[in-house]
């Protein structure tokens, strides 16, 4: 009876049958597979455990030099992805909880916010996954890293503006002398 597009299930604790010493949480995507007549012929069930999700996030974070975090929203939001998450979700830090309302804006949230004891530039956006599961994805970088780049660009643009002003003044002086 599932919808044709499939759906994501909220993160849940998996039953570990072999050699399990602790809890292991994961995500599942399920989709009913039907023949041309609409009869159910099977179910696609794809599972992703939290350690695999976090290995992926760490690799992307290292490549782009950004910290990525994923919060599953709901009655009790849970941190599914981030550098402090391993095999089970945890409560999101208070600073991420403060971003939850802002992430619902049409364009999400982009700005500075205090994260991890320092100022960071943060982008947070809410995502609605098929099946009604909502995530807030947060990307952040220390403000110093971005501020230094912005200062350098400001100096470059300011320097080019000064050169153009000087050239315009010299051209104007030369034209004034000719007249």
mmCIF file with all atom_site columns, C-alpha atoms in Angstrom:
data_model
loop_
_atom_site.group_PDB
_atom_site.id
_atom_site.type_symbol
_atom_site.label_atom_id
_atom_site.label_alt_id
_atom_site.label_comp_id
_atom_site.label_asym_id
_atom_site.label_entity_id
_atom_site.label_seq_id
_atom_site.pdbx_PDB_ins_code
_atom_site.Cartn_x
_atom_site.Cartn_y
_atom_site.Cartn_z
_atom_site.occupancy
_atom_site.B_iso_or_equiv
_atom_site.pdbx_formal_charge
_atom_site.auth_seq_id
_atom_site.auth_comp_id
_atom_site.auth_asym_id
_atom_site.auth_atom_id
_atom_site.pdbx_PDB_model_num
ATOM 1   C CA . UNK A 1 1   ? 0.000  0.000   0.000   1.00 0.00 ? 1   UNK A CA 1
ATOM 2   C CA . UNK A 1 2   ? 3.043  2.295   -0.026  1.00 0.00 ? 2   UNK A CA 1
ATOM 3   C CA . UNK A 1 3   ? 3.198  5.373   -2.234  1.00 0.00 ? 3   UNK A CA 1
ATOM 4   C CA . UNK A 1 4   ? 4.690  5.038   -5.697  1.00 0.00 ? 4   UNK A CA 1
ATOM 5   C CA . UNK A 1 5   ? 7.621  7.363   -4.981  1.00 0.00 ? 5   UNK A CA 1
ATOM 6   C CA . UNK A 1 6   ? 8.827  5.446   -1.933  1.00 0.00 ? 6   UNK A CA 1
ATOM 7   C CA . UNK A 1 7   ? 9.521  6.863   1.495   1.00 0.00 ? 7   UNK A CA 1
ATOM 8   C CA . UNK A 1 8   ? 12.174 7.374   4.121   1.00 0.00 ? 8   UNK A CA 1
ATOM 9   C CA . UNK A 1 9   ? 11.634 6.052   7.629   1.00 0.00 ? 9   UNK A CA 1
ATOM 10  C CA . UNK A 1 10  ? 12.771 7.928   10.707  1.00 0.00 ? 10  UNK A CA 1
ATOM 11  C CA . UNK A 1 11  ? 16.046 6.739   12.197  1.00 0.00 ? 11  UNK A CA 1
ATOM 12  C CA . UNK A 1 12  ? 15.533 3.675   14.344  1.00 0.00 ? 12  UNK A CA 1
ATOM 13  C CA . UNK A 1 13  ? 17.582 1.231   16.393  1.00 0.00 ? 13  UNK A CA 1
ATOM 14  C CA . UNK A 1 14  ? 18.473 -1.832  14.422  1.00 0.00 ? 14  UNK A CA 1
ATOM 15  C CA . UNK A 1 15  ? 18.403 -5.356  15.763  1.00 0.00 ? 15  UNK A CA 1
ATOM 16  C CA . UNK A 1 16  ? 21.985 -6.606  15.565  1.00 0.00 ? 16  UNK A CA 1
ATOM 17  C CA . UNK A 1 17  ? 21.936 -10.379 15.163  1.00 0.00 ? 17  UNK A CA 1
ATOM 18  C CA . UNK A 1 18  ? 25.628 -11.257 15.019  1.00 0.00 ? 18  UNK A CA 1
ATOM 19  C CA . UNK A 1 19  ? 28.436 -9.984  17.245  1.00 0.00 ? 19  UNK A CA 1
ATOM 20  C CA . UNK A 1 20  ? 26.581 -6.888  18.378  1.00 0.00 ? 20  UNK A CA 1
ATOM 21  C CA . UNK A 1 21  ? 27.995 -5.291  21.489  1.00 0.00 ? 21  UNK A CA 1
ATOM 22  C CA . UNK A 1 22  ? 26.186 -1.959  21.403  1.00 0.00 ? 22  UNK A CA 1
ATOM 23  C CA . UNK A 1 23  ? 23.264 -0.316  19.762  1.00 0.00 ? 23  UNK A CA 1
ATOM 24  C CA . UNK A 1 24  ? 23.328 0.476   16.066  1.00 0.00 ? 24  UNK A CA 1
ATOM 25  C CA . UNK A 1 25  ? 20.950 2.951   14.473  1.00 0.00 ? 25  UNK A CA 1
ATOM 26  C CA . UNK A 1 26  ? 20.174 3.522   10.851  1.00 0.00 ? 26  UNK A CA 1
ATOM 27  C CA . UNK A 1 27  ? 17.901 4.874   8.167   1.00 0.00 ? 27  UNK A CA 1
ATOM 28  C CA . UNK A 1 28  ? 15.754 3.014   5.658   1.00 0.00 ? 28  UNK A CA 1
ATOM 29  C CA . UNK A 1 29  ? 14.256 3.911   2.307   1.00 0.00 ? 29  UNK A CA 1
ATOM 30  C CA . UNK A 1 30  ? 11.420 1.639   1.197   1.00 0.00 ? 30  UNK A CA 1
ATOM 31  C CA . UNK A 1 31  ? 9.453  1.485   -2.035  1.00 0.00 ? 31  UNK A CA 1
ATOM 32  C CA . UNK A 1 32  ? 6.783  -0.867  -3.276  1.00 0.00 ? 32  UNK A CA 1
ATOM 33  C CA . UNK A 1 33  ? 7.639  -2.358  -6.670  1.00 0.00 ? 33  UNK A CA 1
ATOM 34  C CA . UNK A 1 34  ? 4.635  -3.046  -8.903  1.00 0.00 ? 34  UNK A CA 1
ATOM 35  C CA . UNK A 1 35  ? 4.144  -4.607  -12.315 1.00 0.00 ? 35  UNK A CA 1
ATOM 36  C CA . UNK A 1 36  ? 2.369  -2.854  -15.217 1.00 0.00 ? 36  UNK A CA 1
ATOM 37  C CA . UNK A 1 37  ? -0.995 -3.980  -13.815 1.00 0.00 ? 37  UNK A CA 1
ATOM 38  C CA . UNK A 1 38  ? -0.303 -2.451  -10.403 1.00 0.00 ? 38  UNK A CA 1
ATOM 39  C CA . UNK A 1 39  ? 0.247  -5.770  -8.596  1.00 0.00 ? 39  UNK A CA 1
ATOM 40  C CA . UNK A 1 40  ? 2.877  -5.797  -5.867  1.00 0.00 ? 40  UNK A CA 1
ATOM 41  C CA . UNK A 1 41  ? 5.910  -7.793  -7.031  1.00 0.00 ? 41  UNK A CA 1
ATOM 42  C CA . UNK A 1 42  ? 8.402  -6.818  -4.346  1.00 0.00 ? 42  UNK A CA 1
ATOM 43  C CA . UNK A 1 43  ? 9.699  -4.201  -1.987  1.00 0.00 ? 43  UNK A CA 1
ATOM 44  C CA . UNK A 1 44  ? 12.918 -2.246  -2.314  1.00 0.00 ? 44  UNK A CA 1
ATOM 45  C CA . UNK A 1 45  ? 14.428 -1.724  1.145   1.00 0.00 ? 45  UNK A CA 1
ATOM 46  C CA . UNK A 1 46  ? 17.706 0.180   1.317   1.00 0.00 ? 46  UNK A CA 1
ATOM 47  C CA . UNK A 1 47  ? 19.369 0.629   4.677   1.00 0.00 ? 47  UNK A CA 1
ATOM 48  C CA . UNK A 1 48  ? 22.114 3.031   5.739   1.00 0.00 ? 48  UNK A CA 1
ATOM 49  C CA . UNK A 1 49  ? 23.621 2.749   9.197   1.00 0.00 ? 49  UNK A CA 1
ATOM 50  C CA . UNK A 1 50  ? 24.692 5.879   11.113  1.00 0.00 ? 50  UNK A CA 1
ATOM 51  C CA . UNK A 1 51  ? 28.415 4.977   11.121  1.00 0.00 ? 51  UNK A CA 1
ATOM 52  C CA . UNK A 1 52  ? 28.314 4.809   7.296   1.00 0.00 ? 52  UNK A CA 1
ATOM 53  C CA . UNK A 1 53  ? 26.435 8.124   7.101   1.00 0.00 ? 53  UNK A CA 1
ATOM 54  C CA . UNK A 1 54  ? 28.995 9.748   9.385   1.00 0.00 ? 54  UNK A CA 1
ATOM 55  C CA . UNK A 1 55  ? 31.978 8.341   7.448   1.00 0.00 ? 55  UNK A CA 1
ATOM 56  C CA . UNK A 1 56  ? 30.445 9.930   4.336   1.00 0.00 ? 56  UNK A CA 1
ATOM 57  C CA . UNK A 1 57  ? 29.888 13.259  6.140   1.00 0.00 ? 57  UNK A CA 1
ATOM 58  C CA . UNK A 1 58  ? 33.479 13.256  7.442   1.00 0.00 ? 58  UNK A CA 1
ATOM 59  C CA . UNK A 1 59  ? 34.859 12.663  3.935   1.00 0.00 ? 59  UNK A CA 1
ATOM 60  C CA . UNK A 1 60  ? 32.748 15.468  2.435   1.00 0.00 ? 60  UNK A CA 1
ATOM 61  C CA . UNK A 1 61  ? 33.596 17.756  5.377   1.00 0.00 ? 61  UNK A CA 1
ATOM 62  C CA . UNK A 1 62  ? 37.326 17.178  4.900   1.00 0.00 ? 62  UNK A CA 1
ATOM 63  C CA . UNK A 1 63  ? 37.150 17.722  1.139   1.00 0.00 ? 63  UNK A CA 1
ATOM 64  C CA . UNK A 1 64  ? 35.241 21.010  1.396   1.00 0.00 ? 64  UNK A CA 1
ATOM 65  C CA . UNK A 1 65  ? 36.691 22.126  4.777   1.00 0.00 ? 65  UNK A CA 1
ATOM 66  C CA . UNK A 1 66  ? 33.238 22.529  6.267   1.00 0.00 ? 66  UNK A CA 1
ATOM 67  C CA . UNK A 1 67  ? 31.497 20.893  9.205   1.00 0.00 ? 67  UNK A CA 1
ATOM 68  C CA . UNK A 1 68  ? 28.272 19.112  8.229   1.00 0.00 ? 68  UNK A CA 1
ATOM 69  C CA . UNK A 1 69  ? 25.567 18.084  10.668  1.00 0.00 ? 69  UNK A CA 1
ATOM 70  C CA . UNK A 1 70  ? 22.159 16.478  10.169  1.00 0.00 ? 70  UNK A CA 1
ATOM 71  C CA . UNK A 1 71  ? 19.327 16.836  12.666  1.00 0.00 ? 71  UNK A CA 1
ATOM 72  C CA . UNK A 1 72  ? 16.216 14.710  12.292  1.00 0.00 ? 72  UNK A CA 1
ATOM 73  C CA . UNK A 1 73  ? 13.315 16.937  13.260  1.00 0.00 ? 73  UNK A CA 1
ATOM 74  C CA . UNK A 1 74  ? 10.200 15.807  15.066  1.00 0.00 ? 74  UNK A CA 1
ATOM 75  C CA . UNK A 1 75  ? 8.807  15.846  18.576  1.00 0.00 ? 75  UNK A CA 1
ATOM 76  C CA . UNK A 1 76  ? 12.285 15.188  19.949  1.00 0.00 ? 76  UNK A CA 1
ATOM 77  C CA . UNK A 1 77  ? 14.935 16.302  17.414  1.00 0.00 ? 77  UNK A CA 1
ATOM 78  C CA . UNK A 1 78  ? 17.946 13.963  17.132  1.00 0.00 ? 78  UNK A CA 1
ATOM 79  C CA . UNK A 1 79  ? 21.434 14.593  15.832  1.00 0.00 ? 79  UNK A CA 1
ATOM 80  C CA . UNK A 1 80  ? 22.047 11.866  13.234  1.00 0.00 ? 80  UNK A CA 1
ATOM 81  C CA . UNK A 1 81  ? 25.147 13.205  11.531  1.00 0.00 ? 81  UNK A CA 1
ATOM 82  C CA . UNK A 1 82  ? 28.135 15.104  12.829  1.00 0.00 ? 82  UNK A CA 1
ATOM 83  C CA . UNK A 1 83  ? 31.588 14.690  14.276  1.00 0.00 ? 83  UNK A CA 1
ATOM 84  C CA . UNK A 1 84  ? 30.224 13.708  17.715  1.00 0.00 ? 84  UNK A CA 1
ATOM 85  C CA . UNK A 1 85  ? 27.838 11.014  16.416  1.00 0.00 ? 85  UNK A CA 1
ATOM 86  C CA . UNK A 1 86  ? 28.907 7.406   15.996  1.00 0.00 ? 86  UNK A CA 1
ATOM 87  C CA . UNK A 1 87  ? 26.390 4.563   15.989  1.00 0.00 ? 87  UNK A CA 1
ATOM 88  C CA . UNK A 1 88  ? 23.438 6.143   17.819  1.00 0.00 ? 88  UNK A CA 1
ATOM 89  C CA . UNK A 1 89  ? 21.771 9.547   17.529  1.00 0.00 ? 89  UNK A CA 1
ATOM 90  C CA . UNK A 1 90  ? 22.097 12.096  20.289  1.00 0.00 ? 90  UNK A CA 1
ATOM 91  C CA . UNK A 1 91  ? 20.291 15.215  21.387  1.00 0.00 ? 91  UNK A CA 1
ATOM 92  C CA . UNK A 1 92  ? 21.329 18.169  19.225  1.00 0.00 ? 92  UNK A CA 1
ATOM 93  C CA . UNK A 1 93  ? 23.468 20.779  20.978  1.00 0.00 ? 93  UNK A CA 1
ATOM 94  C CA . UNK A 1 94  ? 21.550 23.872  22.128  1.00 0.00 ? 94  UNK A CA 1
ATOM 95  C CA . UNK A 1 95  ? 23.156 26.018  19.420  1.00 0.00 ? 95  UNK A CA 1
ATOM 96  C CA . UNK A 1 96  ? 21.687 23.744  16.714  1.00 0.00 ? 96  UNK A CA 1
ATOM 97  C CA . UNK A 1 97  ? 18.321 23.686  18.460  1.00 0.00 ? 97  UNK A CA 1
ATOM 98  C CA . UNK A 1 98  ? 18.314 27.497  18.167  1.00 0.00 ? 98  UNK A CA 1
ATOM 99  C CA . UNK A 1 99  ? 18.634 27.157  14.358  1.00 0.00 ? 99  UNK A CA 1
ATOM 100 C CA . UNK A 1 100 ? 15.626 24.842  13.940  1.00 0.00 ? 100 UNK A CA 1
ATOM 101 C CA . UNK A 1 101 ? 13.017 27.639  13.575  1.00 0.00 ? 101 UNK A CA 1
ATOM 102 C CA . UNK A 1 102 ? 15.292 29.662  11.249  1.00 0.00 ? 102 UNK A CA 1
ATOM 103 C CA . UNK A 1 103 ? 15.873 26.635  8.997   1.00 0.00 ? 103 UNK A CA 1
ATOM 104 C CA . UNK A 1 104 ? 12.149 26.579  8.141   1.00 0.00 ? 104 UNK A CA 1
ATOM 105 C CA . UNK A 1 105 ? 12.352 29.923  6.292   1.00 0.00 ? 105 UNK A CA 1
ATOM 106 C CA . UNK A 1 106 ? 11.952 29.550  2.500   1.00 0.00 ? 106 UNK A CA 1
ATOM 107 C CA . UNK A 1 107 ? 15.673 30.178  1.963   1.00 0.00 ? 107 UNK A CA 1
ATOM 108 C CA . UNK A 1 108 ? 16.786 28.551  5.201   1.00 0.00 ? 108 UNK A CA 1
ATOM 109 C CA . UNK A 1 109 ? 19.300 30.415  7.366   1.00 0.00 ? 109 UNK A CA 1
ATOM 110 C CA . UNK A 1 110 ? 22.645 31.866  6.331   1.00 0.00 ? 110 UNK A CA 1
ATOM 111 C CA . UNK A 1 111 ? 24.594 34.005  8.751   1.00 0.00 ? 111 UNK A CA 1
ATOM 112 C CA . UNK A 1 112 ? 26.877 33.984  11.739  1.00 0.00 ? 112 UNK A CA 1
ATOM 113 C CA . UNK A 1 113 ? 26.055 31.906  14.776  1.00 0.00 ? 113 UNK A CA 1
ATOM 114 C CA . UNK A 1 114 ? 27.952 30.714  17.849  1.00 0.00 ? 114 UNK A CA 1
ATOM 115 C CA . UNK A 1 115 ? 28.827 27.037  17.332  1.00 0.00 ? 115 UNK A CA 1
ATOM 116 C CA . UNK A 1 116 ? 31.274 24.923  19.275  1.00 0.00 ? 116 UNK A CA 1
ATOM 117 C CA . UNK A 1 117 ? 32.421 27.814  21.437  1.00 0.00 ? 117 UNK A CA 1
ATOM 118 C CA . UNK A 1 118 ? 33.277 30.191  18.572  1.00 0.00 ? 118 UNK A CA 1
ATOM 119 C CA . UNK A 1 119 ? 31.774 32.290  15.824  1.00 0.00 ? 119 UNK A CA 1
ATOM 120 C CA . UNK A 1 120 ? 30.928 30.407  12.638  1.00 0.00 ? 120 UNK A CA 1
ATOM 121 C CA . UNK A 1 121 ? 29.318 31.210  9.322   1.00 0.00 ? 121 UNK A CA 1
ATOM 122 C CA . UNK A 1 122 ? 26.378 28.830  9.126   1.00 0.00 ? 122 UNK A CA 1
ATOM 123 C CA . UNK A 1 123 ? 23.994 27.672  6.436   1.00 0.00 ? 123 UNK A CA 1
ATOM 124 C CA . UNK A 1 124 ? 20.998 25.689  7.701   1.00 0.00 ? 124 UNK A CA 1
ATOM 125 C CA . UNK A 1 125 ? 18.168 24.369  5.583   1.00 0.00 ? 125 UNK A CA 1
ATOM 126 C CA . UNK A 1 126 ? 15.199 22.164  6.308   1.00 0.00 ? 126 UNK A CA 1
ATOM 127 C CA . UNK A 1 127 ? 14.610 19.234  3.939   1.00 0.00 ? 127 UNK A CA 1
ATOM 128 C CA . UNK A 1 128 ? 11.376 17.288  3.625   1.00 0.00 ? 128 UNK A CA 1
ATOM 129 C CA . UNK A 1 129 ? 12.142 13.700  2.623   1.00 0.00 ? 129 UNK A CA 1
ATOM 130 C CA . UNK A 1 130 ? 9.526  11.520  0.942   1.00 0.00 ? 130 UNK A CA 1
ATOM 131 C CA . UNK A 1 131 ? 7.472  9.937   3.693   1.00 0.00 ? 131 UNK A CA 1
ATOM 132 C CA . UNK A 1 132 ? 7.249  13.028  5.872   1.00 0.00 ? 132 UNK A CA 1
ATOM 133 C CA . UNK A 1 133 ? 10.640 12.800  7.565   1.00 0.00 ? 133 UNK A CA 1
ATOM 134 C CA . UNK A 1 134 ? 12.220 16.240  8.029   1.00 0.00 ? 134 UNK A CA 1
ATOM 135 C CA . UNK A 1 135 ? 15.924 16.915  8.316   1.00 0.00 ? 135 UNK A CA 1
ATOM 136 C CA . UNK A 1 136 ? 17.803 20.093  9.051   1.00 0.00 ? 136 UNK A CA 1
ATOM 137 C CA . UNK A 1 137 ? 21.159 20.076  7.286   1.00 0.00 ? 137 UNK A CA 1
ATOM 138 C CA . UNK A 1 138 ? 23.742 22.471  8.733   1.00 0.00 ? 138 UNK A CA 1
ATOM 139 C CA . UNK A 1 139 ? 27.025 23.463  7.087   1.00 0.00 ? 139 UNK A CA 1
ATOM 140 C CA . UNK A 1 140 ? 29.426 25.667  9.035   1.00 0.00 ? 140 UNK A CA 1
ATOM 141 C CA . UNK A 1 141 ? 32.945 27.087  8.896   1.00 0.00 ? 141 UNK A CA 1
ATOM 142 C CA . UNK A 1 142 ? 34.836 29.147  11.458  1.00 0.00 ? 142 UNK A CA 1
ATOM 143 C CA . UNK A 1 143 ? 34.175 32.849  10.866  1.00 0.00 ? 143 UNK A CA 1
ATOM 144 C CA . UNK A 1 144 ? 37.923 33.637  10.778  1.00 0.00 ? 144 UNK A CA 1
ATOM 145 C CA . UNK A 1 145 ? 38.406 31.471  7.681   1.00 0.00 ? 145 UNK A CA 1
ATOM 146 C CA . UNK A 1 146 ? 35.633 33.200  5.766   1.00 0.00 ? 146 UNK A CA 1
ATOM 147 C CA . UNK A 1 147 ? 36.269 36.688  7.185   1.00 0.00 ? 147 UNK A CA 1
ATOM 148 C CA . UNK A 1 148 ? 39.914 36.563  6.032   1.00 0.00 ? 148 UNK A CA 1
ATOM 149 C CA . UNK A 1 149 ? 38.800 35.680  2.508   1.00 0.00 ? 149 UNK A CA 1
ATOM 150 C CA . UNK A 1 150 ? 36.189 38.453  2.519   1.00 0.00 ? 150 UNK A CA 1
ATOM 151 C CA . UNK A 1 151 ? 38.780 40.983  3.771   1.00 0.00 ? 151 UNK A CA 1
ATOM 152 C CA . UNK A 1 152 ? 41.205 39.953  1.017   1.00 0.00 ? 152 UNK A CA 1
ATOM 153 C CA . UNK A 1 153 ? 38.481 40.341  -1.617  1.00 0.00 ? 153 UNK A CA 1
ATOM 154 C CA . UNK A 1 154 ? 37.526 43.743  -0.186  1.00 0.00 ? 154 UNK A CA 1
ATOM 155 C CA . UNK A 1 155 ? 41.163 44.892  -0.378  1.00 0.00 ? 155 UNK A CA 1
ATOM 156 C CA . UNK A 1 156 ? 41.484 43.614  -3.951  1.00 0.00 ? 156 UNK A CA 1
ATOM 157 C CA . UNK A 1 157 ? 38.301 45.367  -5.065  1.00 0.00 ? 157 UNK A CA 1
ATOM 158 C CA . UNK A 1 158 ? 39.296 48.525  -3.164  1.00 0.00 ? 158 UNK A CA 1
ATOM 159 C CA . UNK A 1 159 ? 42.760 48.453  -4.777  1.00 0.00 ? 159 UNK A CA 1
ATOM 160 C CA . UNK A 1 160 ? 41.259 48.052  -8.255  1.00 0.00 ? 160 UNK A CA 1
ATOM 161 C CA . UNK A 1 161 ? 38.887 50.945  -7.516  1.00 0.00 ? 161 UNK A CA 1
ATOM 162 C CA . UNK A 1 162 ? 41.800 53.167  -6.446  1.00 0.00 ? 162 UNK A CA 1
ATOM 163 C CA . UNK A 1 163 ? 43.745 52.281  -9.610  1.00 0.00 ? 163 UNK A CA 1
ATOM 164 C CA . UNK A 1 164 ? 40.690 53.117  -11.740 1.00 0.00 ? 164 UNK A CA 1
ATOM 165 C CA . UNK A 1 165 ? 40.202 56.424  -9.894  1.00 0.00 ? 165 UNK A CA 1
ATOM 166 C CA . UNK A 1 166 ? 43.868 57.329  -10.361 1.00 0.00 ? 166 UNK A CA 1
ATOM 167 C CA . UNK A 1 167 ? 43.711 56.433  -14.067 1.00 0.00 ? 167 UNK A CA 1
ATOM 168 C CA . UNK A 1 168 ? 40.515 58.480  -14.471 1.00 0.00 ? 168 UNK A CA 1
ATOM 169 C CA . UNK A 1 169 ? 42.115 61.454  -12.686 1.00 0.00 ? 169 UNK A CA 1
ATOM 170 C CA . UNK A 1 170 ? 45.211 61.274  -14.917 1.00 0.00 ? 170 UNK A CA 1
ATOM 171 C CA . UNK A 1 171 ? 43.107 61.016  -18.064 1.00 0.00 ? 171 UNK A CA 1
ATOM 172 C CA . UNK A 1 172 ? 40.920 63.928  -16.907 1.00 0.00 ? 172 UNK A CA 1
ATOM 173 C CA . UNK A 1 173 ? 43.996 66.082  -16.139 1.00 0.00 ? 173 UNK A CA 1
ATOM 174 C CA . UNK A 1 174 ? 45.498 65.339  -19.555 1.00 0.00 ? 174 UNK A CA 1
ATOM 175 C CA . UNK A 1 175 ? 42.216 66.153  -21.338 1.00 0.00 ? 175 UNK A CA 1
ATOM 176 C CA . UNK A 1 176 ? 41.819 69.368  -19.288 1.00 0.00 ? 176 UNK A CA 1
ATOM 177 C CA . UNK A 1 177 ? 45.328 70.491  -20.316 1.00 0.00 ? 177 UNK A CA 1
ATOM 178 C CA . UNK A 1 178 ? 44.539 69.885  -23.998 1.00 0.00 ? 178 UNK A CA 1
ATOM 179 C CA . UNK A 1 179 ? 41.380 71.999  -23.851 1.00 0.00 ? 179 UNK A CA 1
#
